[in-house]
Amino acid sequence: MKPKNMLLTLDTCLEQEKTGRKTGLLVTALMNGLMLVLSLPFMDWIQLVNIPKLFAKLGITREAAGSLYSSYSIFSLLGFVKNSGKGVFGLYAMLLLILLVATWYLELLYIWKVCRNSKGDDGKGELHTYVIGKASTLLTALLVFGSYGFVLYSNNVVKMKGFSGSWILAVELILALAAYGLIKRMEAKERIRCHEHGLIKEFQKNWVLFLMLIPLCVFFLINSYLPMIGIYFAFVNFNFSDGLWASPFVGLKNFEFLFQSQMGRLIRNTVLYNVVFIGLGNVLQIFFAILISQLTVKWFKKTGQTLMFMPYFVSYVMLKVMVYSLMEYQYGAINNMIRSSGGTAIDFYNTPVYWPFLITLFYMWKSVGYGMVIYLATIMGIDNELYEAAKVDGANIFKRILYITLPQIKPTFIILLIYSLGSIMKGNFELFYQTVGNNGLLYDVTDILDTYVYRITVGQPLSIGLGSAAGLFQSIFGFVVVMVTNWAIKKKDSEYALF
C-alpha cells in the first residue's frame, strides 16, 4: 500500500468515534515506543567530527583520548564530559540527561495508560491520557532541540565544528511532531464530545485568576527552581579560579567519597532519630491535644496551651546553655544534686549511652507544643453535635475519643506524616550541633549526616561538592520515601493520599 493511501486509511479510521479513538491511541503509543527505543543508551545522538583537532583544542591528552568514543548518546554524554575533564559542557549535558529521564517516564506512562485503557467508552478517561501524551511528545521535541543546541554551543566553545547531530535526531523530531498532531486532534474531538474545554478557553474564561498566579510562579521560580542549578556543585571538583561552569567535572566522585566515609553509621543515626521523632512526636502531640481539648476550665486550658507552646520559641543556643548548666560534670545542677545525696557524679559528655535518650527528650520538649497546636485546631473544628449524640447514646469520654476524635484527626495525621517522612534523611542540625558540638566521644550515637557534612565543609573550604552531594542524596531519599508512602496510602484509601 502506498504511503498516501495508508494516510488516507488512517485518517478515515480516526474519523470514526470509538474505533478512531482506539486506533489513534494505539498508533501514538507505538510512536512513543519507537521514540523511547531511539533514545535508549545504545542510540548515539551526538557525534564527534575532526576528532584529532577537537582533542587538541580541548587539551585532551593521548592517555585520556583512549577512553573517549566518536559518538555518544544522551545517557553517555556525561561520560565524555568526565573523561575529557571539561566541566564547561557538564551542566548542559546534565540538563539533557534529566530531560531524557523525564521523557522516558512520560512515554512509558502514556504507553501504560493506553494499554490499560480501563475507563470504558465515555472518553473522559482518555483526556488525562492525551495530556500525558502531549507532554511526552513535547518533551521529546524539546530534548531534540536541546541536543542540537548542545552541538551549536559546543562548537561555539571550541571555535570549530567538532560536534554534530546524528540522523536519529531528525527521526525523533518527526515522530514527536506527528504523534503530537494526532493526539491533539483526538483530544479536540473528545473535549467537544465530553463538553470540556481546553487550557486556552479556560484561560480566556478565568484570566484574572491566572493573572493572580503570576507573582506566585515568579516567587517559586526565583527562590525554589533557579537555585536548583546549584545541584551541579555535587558533580564537579569546584575551585574559585574556574568557577562553577568550568570546574572539572568528576561525575559521581563526590558521592563515592560520601559512601566511603562511615555512611552506614550516619544513615543509621539520621533515620533512627527521625523515626523516633516522627513516631513518638505525633503520639505525644495527639495525646496533649486531646488532653487540653477536654479541659473545661477556660483559664487553665489557655495556660496549659501556652506553657506547652512556649518551648518552641526557645533558641537552640539557649537550649545549649541550659543543657550544659544541667549536665556539666563538675558544676552541673544534676551532678550537684547527685553528689549532695551521696551518689557518684555522671560524666554525661564522655558517656555516649545517655545521649540518644537525652536528644529525644530535648526534641520532644521543644517541638511537641507546636504540633499539638495543629492537632488541637483540628479537634476544635470537629462538629460538637457528634459528641452530643455520642453522649446521648451513652458513650463515655474514652469511647468518644476513640470513635470520634481519632478518626476525625486521621487526615491531618496522614498529611503531617507524609511531609515529615520527606525529611527523614535530614537531621535537626541545630539540635545535634548545639547540644553535642564537636565532642568526638559522642559521634557514634549522635553524629548525623548534616553534622558530618558541616564538619567536612568547615575543615575543607573547597569541599562544596561534598555538601551538595549530601544534600542531593537527602532530597532524593526523601522524595522516594514520600512517593512510596503516598502510593501505599493511596492503595489503602485514596481519600487520604496527598496526590
XYZ file of N, CA and C in Angstrom, residues 181-293:
339
model
N 0.565 15.877 16.798
C -0.558 16.266 15.955
C -1.728 15.307 16.074
N -1.458 14.003 16.073
C -2.526 13.013 16.213
C -3.223 13.118 17.566
N -2.424 13.235 18.623
C -3.008 13.318 19.973
C -3.831 14.590 20.120
N -3.331 15.692 19.579
C -4.046 16.964 19.657
C -5.389 16.870 18.938
N -5.385 16.206 17.806
C -6.627 16.057 17.039
C -7.635 15.202 17.796
N -7.197 14.086 18.351
C -8.104 13.218 19.115
C -8.617 13.920 20.365
N -7.744 14.677 21.014
C -8.146 15.375 22.236
C -9.225 16.407 21.946
N -9.072 17.135 20.833
C -10.059 18.161 20.488
C -11.446 17.541 20.296
N -11.504 16.394 19.629
C -12.795 15.723 19.422
C -13.389 15.239 20.736
N -12.543 14.704 21.597
C -13.037 14.202 22.883
C -13.557 15.334 23.757
N -12.895 16.476 23.707
C -13.348 17.613 24.527
C -14.704 18.105 24.045
N -14.906 18.098 22.739
C -16.214 18.504 22.203
C -17.286 17.499 22.620
N -16.953 16.211 22.507
C -17.920 15.164 22.844
C -18.242 15.142 24.326
N -17.241 15.442 25.158
C -17.429 15.401 26.616
C -17.798 16.765 27.191
N -17.968 17.764 26.303
C -18.345 19.117 26.731
C -17.324 19.686 27.725
N -16.058 19.507 27.413
C -14.985 20.081 28.228
C -14.107 20.946 27.336
N -13.644 22.071 27.890
C -12.809 22.975 27.109
C -11.353 22.834 27.535
N -10.470 23.271 26.672
C -9.038 23.137 26.914
C -8.464 24.295 27.702
N -7.142 24.335 27.745
C -6.439 25.329 28.552
C -6.663 26.741 28.038
N -6.692 26.906 26.713
C -6.841 28.253 26.152
C -8.199 28.841 26.524
N -9.254 28.050 26.367
C -10.585 28.543 26.737
C -10.699 28.740 28.245
N -10.027 27.874 28.997
C -10.012 28.042 30.452
C -9.334 29.352 30.830
N -8.258 29.676 30.127
C -7.554 30.936 30.383
C -8.420 32.131 30.000
N -9.110 32.024 28.863
C -9.986 33.115 28.443
C -11.122 33.334 29.437
N -11.587 32.255 30.035
C -12.709 32.345 30.969
C -12.275 32.874 32.326
N -11.102 32.435 32.801
C -10.643 32.794 34.154
C -9.285 33.491 34.106
N -9.116 34.437 33.187
C -7.812 35.066 33.010
C -7.381 35.858 34.243
N -8.335 36.352 35.010
C -7.981 37.107 36.220
C -7.308 36.189 37.242
N -7.845 34.984 37.400
C -7.252 34.029 38.339
C -5.851 33.618 37.892
N -5.681 33.401 36.588
C -4.352 33.062 36.077
C -3.381 34.220 36.287
N -3.895 35.438 36.141
C -3.046 36.614 36.350
C -2.574 36.697 37.796
N -3.446 36.316 38.717
C -3.080 36.337 40.137
C -2.030 35.275 40.476
N -1.901 34.263 39.638
C -0.903 33.218 39.875
C 0.505 33.645 39.480
N 0.615 34.684 38.655
C 1.937 35.075 38.138
C 2.919 35.422 39.252
N 2.554 36.265 40.252
C 3.529 36.557 41.326
C 3.987 35.308 42.069
N 3.058 34.375 42.302
C 3.420 33.138 42.995
C 4.396 32.309 42.159
N 4.120 32.218 40.856
C 5.019 31.457 39.973
C 6.397 32.101 39.915
N 6.434 33.426 39.844
C 7.726 34.132 39.813
C 8.482 33.911 41.115
N 7.759 33.943 42.232
C 8.396 33.727 43.539
C 9.062 32.356 43.601
N 8.309 31.319 43.226
C 8.875 29.967 43.280
C 9.986 29.782 42.251
N 9.856 30.433 41.105
C 10.902 30.330 40.087
C 12.217 30.896 40.602
N 12.151 32.063 41.250
C 13.369 32.726 41.720
C 13.926 32.052 42.965
N 13.052 31.677 43.887
C 13.517 31.192 45.188
C 13.620 29.676 45.307
N 12.983 28.938 44.408
C 12.995 27.480 44.535
C 13.637 26.773 43.350
N 13.303 27.195 42.136
C 13.742 26.440 40.965
C 15.093 26.908 40.421
N 15.311 28.210 40.310
C 16.612 28.683 39.823
C 17.766 28.257 40.732
N 17.605 28.300 42.074
C 18.714 27.823 42.927
C 19.042 26.346 42.746
N 18.133 25.579 42.127
C 18.410 24.159 41.923
C 19.572 23.930 40.962
N 19.968 24.964 40.226
C 21.149 24.845 39.368
C 22.374 24.524 40.212
N 22.347 24.940 41.487
C 23.462 24.648 42.385
C 23.691 23.168 42.611
N 22.730 22.326 42.200
C 22.934 20.875 42.287
C 24.189 20.464 41.526
N 24.527 21.257 40.515
C 25.697 20.932 39.689
C 26.982 20.899 40.512
N 27.004 21.607 41.651
C 28.174 21.558 42.541
C 28.510 20.121 42.932
N 27.481 19.278 43.043
C 27.689 17.906 43.505
C 28.463 17.062 42.507
N 28.604 17.538 41.272
C 29.235 16.727 40.227
C 30.545 17.322 39.717
N 31.049 18.355 40.377
C 32.304 18.973 39.946
C 33.265 19.073 41.121
N 34.536 19.186 40.787
C 35.562 19.488 41.785
C 35.746 20.996 41.771
N 34.929 21.679 42.553
C 34.826 23.132 42.442
C 36.103 23.826 42.885
N 36.493 24.832 42.096
C 37.556 25.746 42.510
C 37.183 27.148 42.054
N 37.595 28.132 42.833
C 37.158 29.505 42.603
C 37.770 30.102 41.341
N 38.924 29.641 40.930
C 39.569 30.214 39.747
C 38.788 29.894 38.472
N 38.255 28.671 38.375
C 37.488 28.287 37.183
C 36.010 28.636 37.301
N 35.512 28.760 38.520
C 34.093 28.994 38.700
C 33.299 27.706 38.568
N 31.991 27.816 38.724
C 31.148 26.621 38.724
C 31.136 25.931 37.372
N 30.990 26.698 36.291
C 30.758 26.095 34.982
C 32.022 25.482 34.385
N 33.190 26.010 34.726
C 34.428 25.497 34.126
C 35.203 24.575 35.052
N 34.743 24.366 36.270
C 35.436 23.450 37.185
C 35.386 22.029 36.630
N 36.425 21.225 36.893
C 36.477 19.861 36.340
C 35.270 19.030 36.761
N 34.660 18.395 35.794
C 33.515 17.522 36.046
C 34.025 16.180 36.550
N 33.531 15.736 37.712
C 34.021 14.491 38.319
C 32.933 13.424 38.419
N 31.769 13.686 37.873
C 30.705 12.682 37.901
C 30.228 12.382 39.312
N 30.269 11.114 39.686
C 29.766 10.668 40.992
C 30.871 10.543 42.033
N 32.012 11.156 41.785
C 33.146 11.016 42.702
C 32.815 11.542 44.094
N 32.095 12.665 44.167
C 31.722 13.212 45.478
C 30.806 12.255 46.236
N 29.920 11.589 45.520
C 29.035 10.615 46.162
C 29.823 9.396 46.625
N 30.813 8.983 45.829
C 31.654 7.849 46.228
C 32.385 8.156 47.527
N 32.885 9.381 47.659
C 33.582 9.767 48.886
C 32.644 9.713 50.082
N 31.408 10.186 49.871
C 30.439 10.160 50.970
C 30.164 8.731 51.429
N 29.948 7.843 50.475
C 29.577 6.474 50.831
C 30.758 5.662 51.347
N 31.964 6.166 51.134
C 33.131 5.502 51.709
C 33.440 6.008 53.109
N 32.726 7.032 53.558
C 33.055 7.701 54.818
C 31.985 7.450 55.873
N 31.979 6.278 56.460
C 31.109 5.969 57.592
C 29.635 6.261 57.284
N 29.257 6.062 56.021
C 27.898 6.411 55.623
C 26.860 5.549 56.327
N 27.188 4.297 56.578
C 26.235 3.422 57.258
C 25.848 3.944 58.622
N 26.837 4.388 59.381
C 26.558 4.923 60.720
C 25.749 6.208 60.631
N 26.086 7.060 59.675
C 25.386 8.338 59.539
C 23.925 8.125 59.140
N 23.697 7.231 58.182
C 22.318 6.951 57.765
C 21.537 6.315 58.903
N 22.176 5.393 59.602
C 21.503 4.730 60.731
C 21.068 5.744 61.773
N 21.990 6.606 62.186
C 21.654 7.599 63.212
C 20.571 8.555 62.730
N 20.732 9.057 61.499
C 19.776 10.040 60.982
C 18.375 9.454 60.880
N 18.263 8.266 60.291
C 16.947 7.657 60.087
C 16.313 7.244 61.412
N 17.093 6.615 62.294
C 16.522 6.149 63.561
C 16.049 7.313 64.422
N 16.844 8.370 64.502
C 16.404 9.536 65.276
C 15.112 10.106 64.699
N 15.042 10.226 63.371
C 13.846 10.804 62.764
C 12.633 9.898 62.917
N 12.834 8.593 62.869
C 11.716 7.668 63.095
C 11.149 7.854 64.501
N 12.044 7.981 65.487
C 11.592 8.209 66.867
C 10.929 9.574 66.986
N 11.542 10.597 66.383
C 10.969 11.944 66.450
C 9.569 11.970 65.846
N 9.405 11.331 64.677
C 8.109 11.348 63.996
C 7.082 10.504 64.747
N 7.465 9.285 65.102
C 6.520 8.385 65.769
C 6.124 8.862 67.150
N 7.110 9.016 68.029
C 6.816 9.445 69.398
C 6.283 10.866 69.425
N 6.803 11.715 68.538
C 6.340 13.104 68.495
C 4.865 13.205 68.184
N 4.395 12.477 67.173
C 2.975 12.527 66.818
C 2.096 11.950 67.917
N 2.559 10.892 68.562
C 1.780 10.304 69.663
C 1.603 11.317 70.789
N 2.696 11.976 71.185
C 2.617 12.957 72.274
C 1.808 14.179 71.865
N 1.958 14.613 70.625
C 1.199 15.775 70.162
C -0.300 15.489 70.178
N -0.686 14.324 69.699
C -2.108 13.957 69.715
C -2.608 13.795 71.149
N -1.792 13.180 72.002
C -2.191 12.965 73.398
C -2.457 14.290 74.105
N -1.521 15.230 74.010
C -1.692 16.512 74.703
C -2.780 17.360 74.055
N -2.952 17.246 72.735
C -4.033 17.988 72.082
C -5.393 17.511 72.586
N -5.563 16.204 72.685
C -6.823 15.656 73.213
C -6.990 16.029 74.679
N -5.903 15.964 75.436
C -5.966 16.284 76.863
C -6.413 17.722 77.086
N -5.818 18.653 76.361
C -6.174 20.067 76.534
C -7.584 20.337 76.012
N -7.980 19.642 74.942
C -9.327 19.871 74.402
C -10.417 19.433 75.375
